[in-house]
Amino acid sequence: EPKFAIGDRVVINASVPRHHHRRPRYTMGRTGEIVMYHGAHVFPDTTGNGQGETAEHLYTVRFTQAELFGSAYADPNACQHTDMWEPYITRAQS
């Protein structure tokens, strides 16, 4: 079962792994909102590191530009959507 649902606020894990990953550095430590759920798929982190095929849940997370780049540089009407694997995210504190 997926841990997150559409509308959940989440934080992207900020640890920097030594191995293959698909987590954009500019999203690490940032807070966003789940806007789509794509089901479970082969997780490239384990496959790309020779650990075999494992399945993980995949989501699209929406970030405001202010959250990613700071309010001085952000268009207040723009956002960024990024696909994130479940192991990269945790629930945001209320």
mmCIF file of N, CA, C and O in Angstrom:
data_model
loop_
_atom_site.group_PDB
_atom_site.id
_atom_site.type_symbol
_atom_site.label_atom_id
_atom_site.label_comp_id
_atom_site.label_asym_id
_atom_site.label_seq_id
_atom_site.Cartn_x
_atom_site.Cartn_y
_atom_site.Cartn_z
ATOM 1 N N GLU A 1 0.836 -1.197 0.000
ATOM 2 C CA GLU A 1 0.000 0.000 0.000
ATOM 3 C C GLU A 1 0.872 1.250 0.000
ATOM 4 O O GLU A 1 1.876 1.305 0.695
ATOM 5 N N PRO A 2 0.485 2.279 -0.749
ATOM 6 C CA PRO A 2 1.242 3.525 -0.727
ATOM 7 C C PRO A 2 1.116 4.219 0.635
ATOM 8 O O PRO A 2 0.079 4.140 1.286
ATOM 9 N N LYS A 3 2.169 4.895 1.051
ATOM 10 C CA LYS A 3 2.175 5.627 2.325
ATOM 11 C C LYS A 3 1.520 6.996 2.213
ATOM 12 O O LYS A 3 1.142 7.575 3.218
ATOM 13 N N PHE A 4 1.434 7.534 1.007
ATOM 14 C CA PHE A 4 0.972 8.905 0.824
ATOM 15 C C PHE A 4 -0.220 8.949 -0.120
ATOM 16 O O PHE A 4 -0.415 8.067 -0.934
ATOM 17 N N ALA A 5 -0.997 10.035 0.013
ATOM 18 C CA ALA A 5 -2.173 10.249 -0.830
ATOM 19 C C ALA A 5 -2.095 11.641 -1.447
ATOM 20 O O ALA A 5 -1.359 12.511 -0.958
ATOM 21 N N ILE A 6 -2.864 11.851 -2.487
ATOM 22 C CA ILE A 6 -2.935 13.161 -3.117
ATOM 23 C C ILE A 6 -3.365 14.183 -2.060
ATOM 24 O O ILE A 6 -4.277 13.935 -1.282
ATOM 25 N N GLY A 7 -2.655 15.295 -2.029
ATOM 26 C CA GLY A 7 -2.914 16.353 -1.055
ATOM 27 C C GLY A 7 -1.989 16.326 0.150
ATOM 28 O O GLY A 7 -1.906 17.318 0.880
ATOM 29 N N ASP A 8 -1.282 15.215 0.377
ATOM 30 C CA ASP A 8 -0.350 15.138 1.507
ATOM 31 C C ASP A 8 0.822 16.071 1.274
ATOM 32 O O ASP A 8 1.363 16.155 0.175
ATOM 33 N N ARG A 9 1.225 16.770 2.342
ATOM 34 C CA ARG A 9 2.428 17.599 2.294
ATOM 35 C C ARG A 9 3.604 16.738 2.712
ATOM 36 O O ARG A 9 3.532 16.037 3.719
ATOM 37 N N VAL A 10 4.672 16.790 1.929
ATOM 38 C CA VAL A 10 5.818 15.922 2.147
ATOM 39 C C VAL A 10 7.123 16.717 2.079
ATOM 40 O O VAL A 10 7.176 17.799 1.500
ATOM 41 N N VAL A 11 8.165 16.129 2.678
ATOM 42 C CA VAL A 11 9.509 16.697 2.636
ATOM 43 C C VAL A 11 10.410 15.701 1.921
ATOM 44 O O VAL A 11 10.331 14.493 2.178
ATOM 45 N N ILE A 12 11.275 16.209 1.062
ATOM 46 C CA ILE A 12 12.209 15.348 0.330
ATOM 47 C C ILE A 12 13.452 15.137 1.194
ATOM 48 O O ILE A 12 14.023 16.093 1.721
ATOM 49 N N ASN A 13 13.846 13.893 1.327
ATOM 50 C CA ASN A 13 15.013 13.534 2.121
ATOM 51 C C ASN A 13 16.226 14.322 1.627
ATOM 52 O O ASN A 13 16.486 14.393 0.431
ATOM 53 N N ALA A 14 16.990 14.900 2.567
ATOM 54 C CA ALA A 14 18.124 15.748 2.209
ATOM 55 C C ALA A 14 19.468 15.033 2.273
ATOM 56 O O ALA A 14 20.494 15.634 1.970
ATOM 57 N N SER A 15 19.478 13.759 2.648
ATOM 58 C CA SER A 15 20.764 13.056 2.693
ATOM 59 C C SER A 15 21.286 12.854 1.271
ATOM 60 O O SER A 15 20.520 12.655 0.336
ATOM 61 N N VAL A 16 22.581 12.917 1.109
ATOM 62 C CA VAL A 16 23.191 12.759 -0.200
ATOM 63 C C VAL A 16 23.769 11.347 -0.284
ATOM 64 O O VAL A 16 24.776 11.051 0.343
ATOM 65 N N PRO A 17 23.126 10.466 -1.040
ATOM 66 C CA PRO A 17 23.625 9.092 -1.136
ATOM 67 C C PRO A 17 24.897 9.005 -1.967
ATOM 68 O O PRO A 17 25.161 9.865 -2.806
ATOM 69 N N ARG A 18 25.672 7.963 -1.732
ATOM 70 C CA ARG A 18 26.905 7.751 -2.500
ATOM 71 C C ARG A 18 26.636 6.977 -3.776
ATOM 72 O O ARG A 18 27.521 6.802 -4.586
ATOM 73 N N HIS A 19 25.435 6.487 -3.929
ATOM 74 C CA HIS A 19 25.114 5.628 -5.059
ATOM 75 C C HIS A 19 24.125 6.320 -6.005
ATOM 76 O O HIS A 19 23.694 7.428 -5.759
ATOM 77 N N HIS A 20 23.774 5.615 -7.048
ATOM 78 C CA HIS A 20 22.816 6.071 -8.050
ATOM 79 C C HIS A 20 21.488 6.449 -7.384
ATOM 80 O O HIS A 20 20.980 5.725 -6.550
ATOM 81 N N HIS A 21 20.943 7.593 -7.766
ATOM 82 C CA HIS A 21 19.607 7.992 -7.310
ATOM 83 C C HIS A 21 19.005 8.952 -8.329
ATOM 84 O O HIS A 21 19.712 9.473 -9.191
ATOM 85 N N ARG A 22 17.707 9.171 -8.231
ATOM 86 C CA ARG A 22 16.999 10.059 -9.157
ATOM 87 C C ARG A 22 16.258 11.150 -8.396
ATOM 88 O O ARG A 22 15.127 11.475 -8.709
ATOM 89 N N ARG A 23 16.920 11.710 -7.417
ATOM 90 C CA ARG A 23 16.334 12.781 -6.602
ATOM 91 C C ARG A 23 17.068 14.076 -6.941
ATOM 92 O O ARG A 23 18.249 14.221 -6.629
ATOM 93 N N PRO A 24 16.402 15.021 -7.595
ATOM 94 C CA PRO A 24 17.084 16.266 -7.940
ATOM 95 C C PRO A 24 17.601 16.982 -6.686
ATOM 96 O O PRO A 24 16.881 17.141 -5.707
ATOM 97 N N ARG A 25 18.850 17.393 -6.731
ATOM 98 C CA ARG A 25 19.475 18.027 -5.568
ATOM 99 C C ARG A 25 18.705 19.260 -5.107
ATOM 100 O O ARG A 25 18.601 19.527 -3.919
ATOM 101 N N TYR A 26 18.145 20.048 -6.046
ATOM 102 C CA TYR A 26 17.440 21.272 -5.665
ATOM 103 C C TYR A 26 16.148 20.999 -4.892
ATOM 104 O O TYR A 26 15.584 21.908 -4.294
ATOM 105 N N THR A 27 15.684 19.731 -4.872
ATOM 106 C CA THR A 27 14.479 19.403 -4.092
ATOM 107 C C THR A 27 14.800 18.873 -2.694
ATOM 108 O O THR A 27 13.910 18.792 -1.854
ATOM 109 N N MET A 28 16.052 18.531 -2.437
ATOM 110 C CA MET A 28 16.421 17.915 -1.159
ATOM 111 C C MET A 28 16.167 18.872 0.005
ATOM 112 O O MET A 28 16.612 20.017 -0.017
ATOM 113 N N GLY A 29 15.415 18.404 0.988
ATOM 114 C CA GLY A 29 15.077 19.204 2.155
ATOM 115 C C GLY A 29 13.901 20.139 1.947
ATOM 116 O O GLY A 29 13.507 20.862 2.860
ATOM 117 N N ARG A 30 13.312 20.121 0.773
ATOM 118 C CA ARG A 30 12.203 21.038 0.449
ATOM 119 C C ARG A 30 10.852 20.362 0.689
ATOM 120 O O ARG A 30 10.729 19.154 0.618
ATOM 121 N N THR A 31 9.843 21.191 0.916
ATOM 122 C CA THR A 31 8.483 20.713 1.187
ATOM 123 C C THR A 31 7.611 20.939 -0.037
ATOM 124 O O THR A 31 7.660 21.998 -0.658
ATOM 125 N N GLY A 32 6.813 19.917 -0.368
ATOM 126 C CA GLY A 32 5.891 20.011 -1.488
ATOM 127 C C GLY A 32 4.612 19.266 -1.188
ATOM 128 O O GLY A 32 4.397 18.793 -0.071
ATOM 129 N N GLU A 33 3.771 19.145 -2.192
ATOM 130 C CA GLU A 33 2.469 18.484 -2.051
ATOM 131 C C GLU A 33 2.320 17.394 -3.108
ATOM 132 O O GLU A 33 2.601 17.629 -4.286
ATOM 133 N N ILE A 34 1.857 16.217 -2.677
ATOM 134 C CA ILE A 34 1.572 15.123 -3.614
ATOM 135 C C ILE A 34 0.379 15.538 -4.478
ATOM 136 O O ILE A 34 -0.678 15.886 -3.957
ATOM 137 N N VAL A 35 0.556 15.497 -5.804
ATOM 138 C CA VAL A 35 -0.539 15.854 -6.706
ATOM 139 C C VAL A 35 -0.960 14.705 -7.619
ATOM 140 O O VAL A 35 -2.023 14.763 -8.228
ATOM 141 N N MET A 36 -0.118 13.654 -7.716
ATOM 142 C CA MET A 36 -0.473 12.473 -8.506
ATOM 143 C C MET A 36 0.181 11.249 -7.894
ATOM 144 O O MET A 36 1.249 11.348 -7.287
ATOM 145 N N TYR A 37 -0.472 10.117 -8.076
ATOM 146 C CA TYR A 37 0.086 8.829 -7.668
ATOM 147 C C TYR A 37 0.146 7.969 -8.919
ATOM 148 O O TYR A 37 -0.828 7.854 -9.657
ATOM 149 N N HIS A 38 1.313 7.351 -9.180
ATOM 150 C CA HIS A 38 1.523 6.599 -10.416
ATOM 151 C C HIS A 38 1.593 5.085 -10.225
ATOM 152 O O HIS A 38 1.891 4.369 -11.185
ATOM 153 N N GLY A 39 1.378 4.598 -9.010
ATOM 154 C CA GLY A 39 1.460 3.165 -8.767
ATOM 155 C C GLY A 39 2.876 2.749 -8.400
ATOM 156 O O GLY A 39 3.755 3.574 -8.189
ATOM 157 N N ALA A 40 3.093 1.439 -8.319
ATOM 158 C CA ALA A 40 4.412 0.891 -7.982
ATOM 159 C C ALA A 40 5.126 0.482 -9.268
ATOM 160 O O ALA A 40 4.516 -0.094 -10.164
ATOM 161 N N HIS A 41 6.410 0.797 -9.327
ATOM 162 C CA HIS A 41 7.231 0.510 -10.503
ATOM 163 C C HIS A 41 8.611 0.051 -10.056
ATOM 164 O O HIS A 41 8.988 0.212 -8.899
ATOM 165 N N VAL A 42 9.392 -0.480 -10.987
ATOM 166 C CA VAL A 42 10.763 -0.892 -10.678
ATOM 167 C C VAL A 42 11.538 0.335 -10.205
ATOM 168 O O VAL A 42 11.552 1.375 -10.868
ATOM 169 N N PHE A 43 12.169 0.218 -9.040
ATOM 170 C CA PHE A 43 12.907 1.317 -8.409
ATOM 171 C C PHE A 43 14.317 1.381 -8.992
ATOM 172 O O PHE A 43 15.115 0.467 -8.808
ATOM 173 N N PRO A 44 14.655 2.450 -9.711
ATOM 174 C CA PRO A 44 15.947 2.505 -10.388
ATOM 175 C C PRO A 44 17.150 2.547 -9.449
ATOM 176 O O PRO A 44 18.251 2.185 -9.846
ATOM 177 N N ASP A 45 16.964 2.975 -8.208
ATOM 178 C CA ASP A 45 18.100 3.034 -7.281
ATOM 179 C C ASP A 45 18.662 1.645 -7.001
ATOM 180 O O ASP A 45 19.877 1.461 -6.978
ATOM 181 N N THR A 46 17.800 0.683 -6.776
ATOM 182 C CA THR A 46 18.294 -0.665 -6.502
ATOM 183 C C THR A 46 18.775 -1.333 -7.786
ATOM 184 O O THR A 46 19.829 -1.964 -7.814
ATOM 185 N N THR A 47 18.037 -1.170 -8.867
ATOM 186 C CA THR A 47 18.430 -1.768 -10.150
ATOM 187 C C THR A 47 19.752 -1.182 -10.625
ATOM 188 O O THR A 47 20.652 -1.913 -11.037
ATOM 189 N N GLY A 48 19.898 0.137 -10.545
ATOM 190 C CA GLY A 48 21.106 0.808 -11.009
ATOM 191 C C GLY A 48 22.332 0.520 -10.160
ATOM 192 O O GLY A 48 23.463 0.780 -10.584
ATOM 193 N N ASN A 49 22.116 0.008 -8.957
ATOM 194 C CA ASN A 49 23.229 -0.316 -8.057
ATOM 195 C C ASN A 49 23.458 -1.810 -7.932
ATOM 196 O O ASN A 49 24.104 -2.264 -6.990
ATOM 197 N N GLY A 50 22.892 -2.579 -8.872
ATOM 198 C CA GLY A 50 23.126 -4.015 -8.905
ATOM 199 C C GLY A 50 22.458 -4.792 -7.786
ATOM 200 O O GLY A 50 22.885 -5.891 -7.451
ATOM 201 N N GLN A 51 21.382 -4.252 -7.219
ATOM 202 C CA GLN A 51 20.684 -4.911 -6.114
ATOM 203 C C GLN A 51 19.393 -5.589 -6.564
ATOM 204 O O GLN A 51 18.563 -5.934 -5.734
ATOM 205 N N GLY A 52 19.219 -5.752 -7.850
ATOM 206 C CA GLY A 52 18.028 -6.412 -8.364
ATOM 207 C C GLY A 52 16.849 -5.469 -8.496
ATOM 208 O O GLY A 52 16.907 -4.309 -8.111
ATOM 209 N N GLU A 53 15.781 -5.994 -9.063
ATOM 210 C CA GLU A 53 14.576 -5.198 -9.274
ATOM 211 C C GLU A 53 13.678 -5.259 -8.046
ATOM 212 O O GLU A 53 13.302 -6.341 -7.609
ATOM 213 N N THR A 54 13.375 -4.085 -7.508
ATOM 214 C CA THR A 54 12.401 -3.962 -6.426
ATOM 215 C C THR A 54 11.368 -2.933 -6.849
ATOM 216 O O THR A 54 11.657 -2.060 -7.666
ATOM 217 N N ALA A 55 10.177 -3.034 -6.319
ATOM 218 C CA ALA A 55 9.118 -2.086 -6.663
ATOM 219 C C ALA A 55 8.946 -1.066 -5.548
ATOM 220 O O ALA A 55 9.020 -1.405 -4.373
ATOM 221 N N GLU A 56 8.737 0.190 -5.939
ATOM 222 C CA GLU A 56 8.440 1.277 -5.005
ATOM 223 C C GLU A 56 7.346 2.135 -5.616
ATOM 224 O O GLU A 56 7.190 2.198 -6.829
ATOM 225 N N HIS A 57 6.610 2.825 -4.753
ATOM 226 C CA HIS A 57 5.545 3.717 -5.202
ATOM 227 C C HIS A 57 6.142 5.014 -5.742
ATOM 228 O O HIS A 57 7.152 5.504 -5.230
ATOM 229 N N LEU A 58 5.498 5.552 -6.773
ATOM 230 C CA LEU A 58 5.967 6.753 -7.454
ATOM 231 C C LEU A 58 4.881 7.824 -7.418
ATOM 232 O O LEU A 58 3.709 7.532 -7.680
ATOM 233 N N TYR A 59 5.275 9.044 -7.093
ATOM 234 C CA TYR A 59 4.346 10.164 -6.953
ATOM 235 C C TYR A 59 4.865 11.363 -7.751
ATOM 236 O O TYR A 59 6.055 11.477 -8.004
ATOM 237 N N THR A 60 3.961 12.283 -8.079
ATOM 238 C CA THR A 60 4.363 13.596 -8.559
ATOM 239 C C THR A 60 4.163 14.571 -7.412
ATOM 240 O O THR A 60 3.092 14.606 -6.797
ATOM 241 N N VAL A 61 5.206 15.341 -7.118
ATOM 242 C CA VAL A 61 5.174 16.321 -6.035
ATOM 243 C C VAL A 61 5.263 17.713 -6.646
ATOM 244 O O VAL A 61 6.109 17.972 -7.509
ATOM 245 N N ARG A 62 4.382 18.599 -6.200
ATOM 246 C CA ARG A 62 4.386 19.993 -6.661
ATOM 247 C C ARG A 62 5.084 20.858 -5.614
ATOM 248 O O ARG A 62 4.779 20.776 -4.431
ATOM 249 N N PHE A 63 6.015 21.683 -6.068
ATOM 250 C CA PHE A 63 6.724 22.632 -5.219
ATOM 251 C C PHE A 63 6.448 24.040 -5.713
ATOM 252 O O PHE A 63 6.406 24.270 -6.927
ATOM 253 N N THR A 64 6.310 24.990 -4.808
ATOM 254 C CA THR A 64 6.259 26.389 -5.231
ATOM 255 C C THR A 64 7.674 26.802 -5.599
ATOM 256 O O THR A 64 8.657 26.247 -5.094
ATOM 257 N N GLN A 65 7.788 27.774 -6.485
ATOM 258 C CA GLN A 65 9.121 28.269 -6.835
ATOM 259 C C GLN A 65 9.784 28.917 -5.625
ATOM 260 O O GLN A 65 10.995 28.820 -5.459
ATOM 261 N N ALA A 66 8.991 29.561 -4.765
ATOM 262 C CA ALA A 66 9.560 30.178 -3.561
ATOM 263 C C ALA A 66 10.201 29.125 -2.671
ATOM 264 O O ALA A 66 11.263 29.356 -2.088
ATOM 265 N N GLU A 67 9.587 27.954 -2.561
ATOM 266 C CA GLU A 67 10.152 26.875 -1.743
ATOM 267 C C GLU A 67 11.471 26.377 -2.319
ATOM 268 O O GLU A 67 12.419 26.104 -1.579
ATOM 269 N N LEU A 68 11.552 26.269 -3.619
ATOM 270 C CA LEU A 68 12.754 25.734 -4.251
ATOM 271 C C LEU A 68 13.881 26.760 -4.407
ATOM 272 O O LEU A 68 15.050 26.425 -4.229
ATOM 273 N N PHE A 69 13.536 27.988 -4.750
ATOM 274 C CA PHE A 69 14.552 28.945 -5.168
ATOM 275 C C PHE A 69 14.597 30.221 -4.343
ATOM 276 O O PHE A 69 15.411 31.092 -4.611
ATOM 277 N N GLY A 70 13.717 30.344 -3.343
ATOM 278 C CA GLY A 70 13.673 31.543 -2.514
ATOM 279 C C GLY A 70 12.721 32.570 -3.083
ATOM 280 O O GLY A 70 12.561 32.690 -4.297
ATOM 281 N N SER A 71 12.083 33.303 -2.211
ATOM 282 C CA SER A 71 11.038 34.236 -2.648
ATOM 283 C C SER A 71 11.581 35.386 -3.493
ATOM 284 O O SER A 71 10.859 35.943 -4.310
ATOM 285 N N ALA A 72 12.844 35.750 -3.332
ATOM 286 C CA ALA A 72 13.406 36.847 -4.118
ATOM 287 C C ALA A 72 13.497 36.499 -5.605
ATOM 288 O O ALA A 72 13.495 37.381 -6.454
ATOM 289 N N TYR A 73 13.585 35.201 -5.924
ATOM 290 C CA TYR A 73 13.750 34.762 -7.306
ATOM 291 C C TYR A 73 12.507 34.093 -7.879
ATOM 292 O O TYR A 73 12.498 33.701 -9.028
ATOM 293 N N ALA A 74 11.477 33.959 -7.089
ATOM 294 C CA ALA A 74 10.329 33.141 -7.470
ATOM 295 C C ALA A 74 9.231 33.941 -8.143
ATOM 296 O O ALA A 74 8.927 35.052 -7.741
ATOM 297 N N ASP A 75 8.637 33.330 -9.136
ATOM 298 C CA ASP A 75 7.396 33.835 -9.705
ATOM 299 C C ASP A 75 6.297 33.334 -8.774
ATOM 300 O O ASP A 75 6.148 32.116 -8.593
ATOM 301 N N PRO A 76 5.518 34.207 -8.165
ATOM 302 C CA PRO A 76 4.508 33.755 -7.195
ATOM 303 C C PRO A 76 3.407 32.882 -7.801
ATOM 304 O O PRO A 76 2.683 32.208 -7.086
ATOM 305 N N ASN A 77 3.297 32.877 -9.121
ATOM 306 C CA ASN A 77 2.263 32.086 -9.795
ATOM 307 C C ASN A 77 2.796 30.799 -10.411
ATOM 308 O O ASN A 77 2.053 30.076 -11.054
ATOM 309 N N ALA A 78 4.080 30.513 -10.230
ATOM 310 C CA ALA A 78 4.687 29.350 -10.873
ATOM 311 C C ALA A 78 5.000 28.257 -9.861
ATOM 312 O O ALA A 78 5.192 28.516 -8.677
ATOM 313 N N CYS A 79 5.043 27.032 -10.368
ATOM 314 C CA CYS A 79 5.399 25.893 -9.529
ATOM 315 C C CYS A 79 6.207 24.906 -10.374
ATOM 316 O O CYS A 79 6.285 25.029 -11.588
ATOM 317 N N GLN A 80 6.790 23.940 -9.698
ATOM 318 C CA GLN A 80 7.602 22.899 -10.332
ATOM 319 C C GLN A 80 7.017 21.548 -9.936
ATOM 320 O O GLN A 80 6.752 21.325 -8.758
ATOM 321 N N HIS A 81 6.812 20.667 -10.887
ATOM 322 C CA HIS A 81 6.350 19.304 -10.623
ATOM 323 C C HIS A 81 7.505 18.340 -10.863
ATOM 324 O O HIS A 81 8.171 18.429 -11.902
ATOM 325 N N THR A 82 7.734 17.453 -9.904
ATOM 326 C CA THR A 82 8.833 16.493 -9.995
ATOM 327 C C THR A 82 8.353 15.132 -9.525
ATOM 328 O O THR A 82 7.696 15.041 -8.485
ATOM 329 N N ASP A 83 8.668 14.088 -10.267
ATOM 330 C CA ASP A 83 8.321 12.735 -9.826
ATOM 331 C C ASP A 83 9.290 12.295 -8.740
ATOM 332 O O ASP A 83 10.500 12.527 -8.850
ATOM 333 N N MET A 84 8.739 11.681 -7.682
ATOM 334 C CA MET A 84 9.540 11.251 -6.534
ATOM 335 C C MET A 84 9.150 9.832 -6.134
ATOM 336 O O MET A 84 7.963 9.490 -6.073
ATOM 337 N N TRP A 85 10.152 9.036 -5.835
ATOM 338 C CA TRP A 85 9.933 7.683 -5.325
ATOM 339 C C TRP A 85 9.664 7.744 -3.823
ATOM 340 O O TRP A 85 10.206 8.595 -3.119
ATOM 341 N N GLU A 86 8.831 6.850 -3.331
ATOM 342 C CA GLU A 86 8.435 6.845 -1.932
ATOM 343 C C GLU A 86 9.608 6.853 -0.949
ATOM 344 O O GLU A 86 9.542 7.548 0.066
ATOM 345 N N PRO A 87 10.713 6.111 -1.185
ATOM 346 C CA PRO A 87 11.807 6.154 -0.217
ATOM 347 C C PRO A 87 12.450 7.535 -0.058
ATOM 348 O O PRO A 87 13.174 7.771 0.905
ATOM 349 N N TYR A 88 12.203 8.450 -0.991
ATOM 350 C CA TYR A 88 12.792 9.788 -0.913
ATOM 351 C C TYR A 88 11.985 10.742 -0.051
ATOM 352 O O TYR A 88 12.459 11.852 0.209
ATOM 353 N N ILE A 89 10.773 10.389 0.333
ATOM 354 C CA ILE A 89 9.893 11.389 0.957
ATOM 355 C C ILE A 89 9.400 10.957 2.340
ATOM 356 O O ILE A 89 9.279 9.767 2.629
ATOM 357 N N THR A 90 9.130 11.961 3.168
ATOM 358 C CA THR A 90 8.514 11.760 4.473
ATOM 359 C C THR A 90 7.371 12.765 4.608
ATOM 360 O O THR A 90 7.337 13.782 3.905
ATOM 361 N N ARG A 91 6.464 12.474 5.509
ATOM 362 C CA ARG A 91 5.325 13.375 5.740
ATOM 363 C C ARG A 91 5.826 14.660 6.406
ATOM 364 O O ARG A 91 6.634 14.609 7.333
ATOM 365 N N ALA A 92 5.358 15.810 5.933
ATOM 366 C CA ALA A 92 5.737 17.105 6.517
ATOM 367 C C ALA A 92 5.056 17.272 7.868
ATOM 368 O O ALA A 92 3.926 16.804 8.073
ATOM 369 N N GLN A 93 5.740 17.939 8.772
ATOM 370 C CA GLN A 93 5.160 18.252 10.075
ATOM 371 C C GLN A 93 4.079 19.311 9.896
ATOM 372 O O GLN A 93 4.239 20.240 9.099
ATOM 373 N N SER A 94 3.006 19.178 10.632
ATOM 374 C CA SER A 94 1.892 20.148 10.525
ATOM 375 C C SER A 94 2.223 21.456 11.195
ATOM 376 O O SER A 94 2.954 21.559 12.099
#
